[in-house]
Short mmCIF file of C-alpha atoms in Angstrom, two decimals:
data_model
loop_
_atom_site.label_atom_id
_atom_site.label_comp_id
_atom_site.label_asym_id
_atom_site.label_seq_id
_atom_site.Cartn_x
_atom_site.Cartn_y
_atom_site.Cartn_z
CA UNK J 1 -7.39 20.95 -17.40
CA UNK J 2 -9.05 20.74 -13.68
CA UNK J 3 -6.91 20.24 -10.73
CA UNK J 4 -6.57 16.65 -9.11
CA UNK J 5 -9.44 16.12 -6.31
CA UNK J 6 -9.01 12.64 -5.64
CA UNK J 7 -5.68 11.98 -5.42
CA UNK J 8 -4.07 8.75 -5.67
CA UNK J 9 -2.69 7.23 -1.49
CA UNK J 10 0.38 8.10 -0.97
CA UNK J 11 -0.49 11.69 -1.81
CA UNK J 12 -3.46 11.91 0.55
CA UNK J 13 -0.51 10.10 3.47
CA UNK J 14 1.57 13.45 2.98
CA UNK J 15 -1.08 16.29 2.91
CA UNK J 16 -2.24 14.93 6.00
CA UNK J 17 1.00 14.44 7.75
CA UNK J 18 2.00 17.93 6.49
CA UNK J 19 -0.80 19.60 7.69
CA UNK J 20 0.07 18.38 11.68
CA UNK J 21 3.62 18.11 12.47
CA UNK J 22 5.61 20.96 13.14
CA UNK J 23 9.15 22.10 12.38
CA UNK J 24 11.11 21.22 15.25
CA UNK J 25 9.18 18.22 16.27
CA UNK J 26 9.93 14.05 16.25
CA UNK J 27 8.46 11.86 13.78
CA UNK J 28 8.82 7.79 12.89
CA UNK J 29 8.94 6.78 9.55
CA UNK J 30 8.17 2.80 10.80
CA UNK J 31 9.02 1.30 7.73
CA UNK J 32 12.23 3.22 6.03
CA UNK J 33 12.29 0.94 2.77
CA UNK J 34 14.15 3.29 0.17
CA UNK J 35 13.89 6.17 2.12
CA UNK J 36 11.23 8.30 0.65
CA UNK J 37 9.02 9.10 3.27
CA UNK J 38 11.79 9.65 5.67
CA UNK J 39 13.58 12.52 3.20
CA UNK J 40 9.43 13.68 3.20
CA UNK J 41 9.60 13.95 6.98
CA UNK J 42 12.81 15.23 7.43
CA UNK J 43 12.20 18.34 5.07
CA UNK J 44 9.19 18.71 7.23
CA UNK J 45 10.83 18.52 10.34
CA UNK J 46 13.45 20.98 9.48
CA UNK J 47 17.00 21.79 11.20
CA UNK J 48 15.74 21.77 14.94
CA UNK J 49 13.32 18.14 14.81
CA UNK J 50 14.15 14.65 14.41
CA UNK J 51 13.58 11.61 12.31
CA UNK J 52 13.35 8.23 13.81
CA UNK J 53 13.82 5.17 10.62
CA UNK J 54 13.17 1.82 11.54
CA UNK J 55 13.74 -0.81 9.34
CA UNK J 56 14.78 -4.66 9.82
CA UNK J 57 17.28 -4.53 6.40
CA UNK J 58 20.78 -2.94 6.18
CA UNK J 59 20.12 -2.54 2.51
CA UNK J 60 17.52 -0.48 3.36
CA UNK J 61 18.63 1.85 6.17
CA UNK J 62 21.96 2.33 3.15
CA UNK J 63 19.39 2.93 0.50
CA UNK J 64 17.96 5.47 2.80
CA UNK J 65 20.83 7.70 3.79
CA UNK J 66 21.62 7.73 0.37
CA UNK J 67 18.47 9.32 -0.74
CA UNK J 68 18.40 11.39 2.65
CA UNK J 69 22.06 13.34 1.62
CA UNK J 70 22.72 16.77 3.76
CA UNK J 71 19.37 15.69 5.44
CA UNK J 72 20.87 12.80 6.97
CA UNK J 73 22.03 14.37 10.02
CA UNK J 74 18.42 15.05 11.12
CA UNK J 75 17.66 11.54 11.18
CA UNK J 76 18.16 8.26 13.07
CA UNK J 77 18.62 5.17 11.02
CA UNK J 78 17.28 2.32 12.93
CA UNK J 79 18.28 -1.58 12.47
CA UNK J 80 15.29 -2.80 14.27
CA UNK J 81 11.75 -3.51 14.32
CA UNK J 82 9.40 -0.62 14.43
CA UNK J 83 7.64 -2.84 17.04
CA UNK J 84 11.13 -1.63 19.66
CA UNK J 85 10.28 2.19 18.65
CA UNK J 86 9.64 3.05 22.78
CA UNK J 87 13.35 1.63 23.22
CA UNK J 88 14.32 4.58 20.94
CA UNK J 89 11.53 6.91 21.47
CA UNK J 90 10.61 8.44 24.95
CA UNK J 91 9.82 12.16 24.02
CA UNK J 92 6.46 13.19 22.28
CA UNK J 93 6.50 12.64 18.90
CA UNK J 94 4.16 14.98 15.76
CA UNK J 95 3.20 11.85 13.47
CA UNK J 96 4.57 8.58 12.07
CA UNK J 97 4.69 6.90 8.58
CA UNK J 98 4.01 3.35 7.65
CA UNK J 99 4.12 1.54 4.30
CA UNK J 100 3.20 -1.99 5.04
CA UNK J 101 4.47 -4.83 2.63
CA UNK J 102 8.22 -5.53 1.24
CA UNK J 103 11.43 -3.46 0.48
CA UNK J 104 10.43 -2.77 -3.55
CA UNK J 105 13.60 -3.95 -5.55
CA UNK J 106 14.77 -5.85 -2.45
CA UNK J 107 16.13 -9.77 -3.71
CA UNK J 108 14.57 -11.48 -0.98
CA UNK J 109 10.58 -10.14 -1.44
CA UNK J 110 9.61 -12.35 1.28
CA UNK J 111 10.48 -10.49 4.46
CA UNK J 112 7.78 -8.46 4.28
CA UNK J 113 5.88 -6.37 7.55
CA UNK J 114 3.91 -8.58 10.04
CA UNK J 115 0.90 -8.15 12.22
CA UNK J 116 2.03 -8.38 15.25
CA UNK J 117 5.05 -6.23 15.18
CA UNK J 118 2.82 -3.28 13.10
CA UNK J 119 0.46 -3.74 15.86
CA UNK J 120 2.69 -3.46 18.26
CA UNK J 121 3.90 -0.26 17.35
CA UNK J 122 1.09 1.10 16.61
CA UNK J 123 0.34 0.88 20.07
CA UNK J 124 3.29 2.43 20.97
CA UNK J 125 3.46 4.82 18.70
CA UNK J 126 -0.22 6.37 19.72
CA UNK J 127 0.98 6.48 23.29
CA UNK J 128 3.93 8.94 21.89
CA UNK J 129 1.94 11.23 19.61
CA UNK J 130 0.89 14.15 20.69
CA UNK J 131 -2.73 15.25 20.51
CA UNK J 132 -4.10 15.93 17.08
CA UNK J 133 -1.28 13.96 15.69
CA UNK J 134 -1.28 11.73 12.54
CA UNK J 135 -0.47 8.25 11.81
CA UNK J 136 -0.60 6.83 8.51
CA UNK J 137 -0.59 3.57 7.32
CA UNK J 138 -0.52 2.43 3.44
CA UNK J 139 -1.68 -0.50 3.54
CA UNK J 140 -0.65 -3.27 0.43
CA UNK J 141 -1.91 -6.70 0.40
CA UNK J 142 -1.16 -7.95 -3.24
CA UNK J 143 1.14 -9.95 -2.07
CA UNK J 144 1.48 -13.12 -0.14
CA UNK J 145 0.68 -12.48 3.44
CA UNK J 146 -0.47 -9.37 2.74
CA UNK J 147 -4.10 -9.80 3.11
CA UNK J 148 -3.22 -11.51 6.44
CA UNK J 149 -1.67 -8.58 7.83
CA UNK J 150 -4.68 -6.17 6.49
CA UNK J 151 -7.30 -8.27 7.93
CA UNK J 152 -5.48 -8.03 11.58
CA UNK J 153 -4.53 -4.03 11.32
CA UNK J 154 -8.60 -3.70 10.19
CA UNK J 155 -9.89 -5.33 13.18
CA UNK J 156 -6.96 -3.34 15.30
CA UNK J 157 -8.41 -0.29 14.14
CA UNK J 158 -11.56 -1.21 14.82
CA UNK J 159 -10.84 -1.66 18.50
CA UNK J 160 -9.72 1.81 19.17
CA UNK J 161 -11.99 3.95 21.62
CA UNK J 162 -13.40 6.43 19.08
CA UNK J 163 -12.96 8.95 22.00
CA UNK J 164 -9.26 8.43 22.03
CA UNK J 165 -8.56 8.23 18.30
CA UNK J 166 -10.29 9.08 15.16
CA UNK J 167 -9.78 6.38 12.42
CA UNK J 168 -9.81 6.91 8.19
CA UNK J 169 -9.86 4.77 5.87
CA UNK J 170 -9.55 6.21 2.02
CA UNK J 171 -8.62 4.08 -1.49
CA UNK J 172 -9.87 4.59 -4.74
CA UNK J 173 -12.22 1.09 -5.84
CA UNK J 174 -11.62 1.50 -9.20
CA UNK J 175 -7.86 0.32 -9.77
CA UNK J 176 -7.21 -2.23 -11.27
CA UNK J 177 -4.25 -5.29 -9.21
CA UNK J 178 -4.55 -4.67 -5.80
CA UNK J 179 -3.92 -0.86 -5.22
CA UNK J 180 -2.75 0.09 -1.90
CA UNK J 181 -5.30 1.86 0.47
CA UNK J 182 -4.91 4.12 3.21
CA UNK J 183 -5.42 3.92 6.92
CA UNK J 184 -5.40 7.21 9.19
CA UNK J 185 -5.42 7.76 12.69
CA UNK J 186 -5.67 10.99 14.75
CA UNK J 187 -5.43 10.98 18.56
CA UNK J 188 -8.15 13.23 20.13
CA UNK J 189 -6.94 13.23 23.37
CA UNK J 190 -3.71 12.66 26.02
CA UNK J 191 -3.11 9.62 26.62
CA UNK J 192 0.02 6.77 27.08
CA UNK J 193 -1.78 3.55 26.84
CA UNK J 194 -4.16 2.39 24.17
CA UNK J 195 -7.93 2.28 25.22
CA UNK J 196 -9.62 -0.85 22.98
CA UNK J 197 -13.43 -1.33 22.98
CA UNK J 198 -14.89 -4.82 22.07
CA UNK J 199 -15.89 -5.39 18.99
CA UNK J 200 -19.88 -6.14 18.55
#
């Protein structure tokens, strides 16, 4: 049997995250949910660097230090919007992690991410990363408001000065109920405030 090639999103998120922060260094995980990316980041991070969690549910900040155990003490569990990260934020950070959508499991499925707060960090959060740092951004719009919040975070993207940040977008177009797809973003150069460029 041959070795994976195309590998499914979340996957792809991780290699790529993996393969630019540093031990020692700050990350965001922008949307904690049950904590998987943020045990991810703070393995990769290691005893010297720093997670920052932001989430807008108790249930799942507890869910997350849960999963997180003797990792927990390399991480900040936030009870805010990720859209506030510069209020927790100021030093330079390696990457960030977003999984747009709802808390899976959660009882109340409709508190889900929003434009304008995942655009608003965004923007903060490229002013923080370093150069040739990562953001990712798994992107699901199955669900109601989803497509809503895609739609905005595509034309976002779009806006970015291609000299300031390079921008991905990978999903595989043959699955079947909405898969999620993948949004990257690499900053090519220093800078603290988002460039935008019209778009034709």
């Amino acid at each position: 049997m041959t070795d994976i090639i195309l590998h499914r999103v979340l996957p792809v998120a991780k290699r790529l995250i993996s393969e630019r922060v540093q031990p020692g260094e700050m990350v965001v995980d922008a949307t904690a949910g049950n904590g998987n990316d943020t045990l991810f980041l703070a393995e990769l991070v290691g005893d010297s660097g720093k997670v920052f969690a932001f989430d807008i549910q108790q249930q799942a900040l507890d869910t997350t230090r849960q999963h997180l155990g003797d990792l927990a003490g390399r991480t900040s569990l936030v009870l805010d919007s990720h859209a506030n990260v510069r209020q927790y934020v100021s030093g330079e950070i390696g990457g960030a992690m977003f999984n747009l959508g709802y808390l899976p499991y959660s009882e109340d499925q409709s508190i889900i991410t929003k434009p304008s707060s995942t655009i608003a960090a965004l923007d903060a959060l490229l002013g923080l990363l370093k150069k040739t740092g990562i953001i990712t951004i798994t992107v699901y719009d199955g669900h109601e408001g989803g497509s809503e919040e895609r739609d905005a975070l595509l034309e976002y993207v779009k806006t970015l000065h291609q000299g300031d940040v390079h921008a991905i977008r990978y999903e595989l177009l043959n699955q079947r109920r909405n898969p999620p797809f993948l949004i990257a973003l690499e900053k090519m150069k220093d800078f603290k405030e988002v460039r935008k460029v019209a778009i034709e």
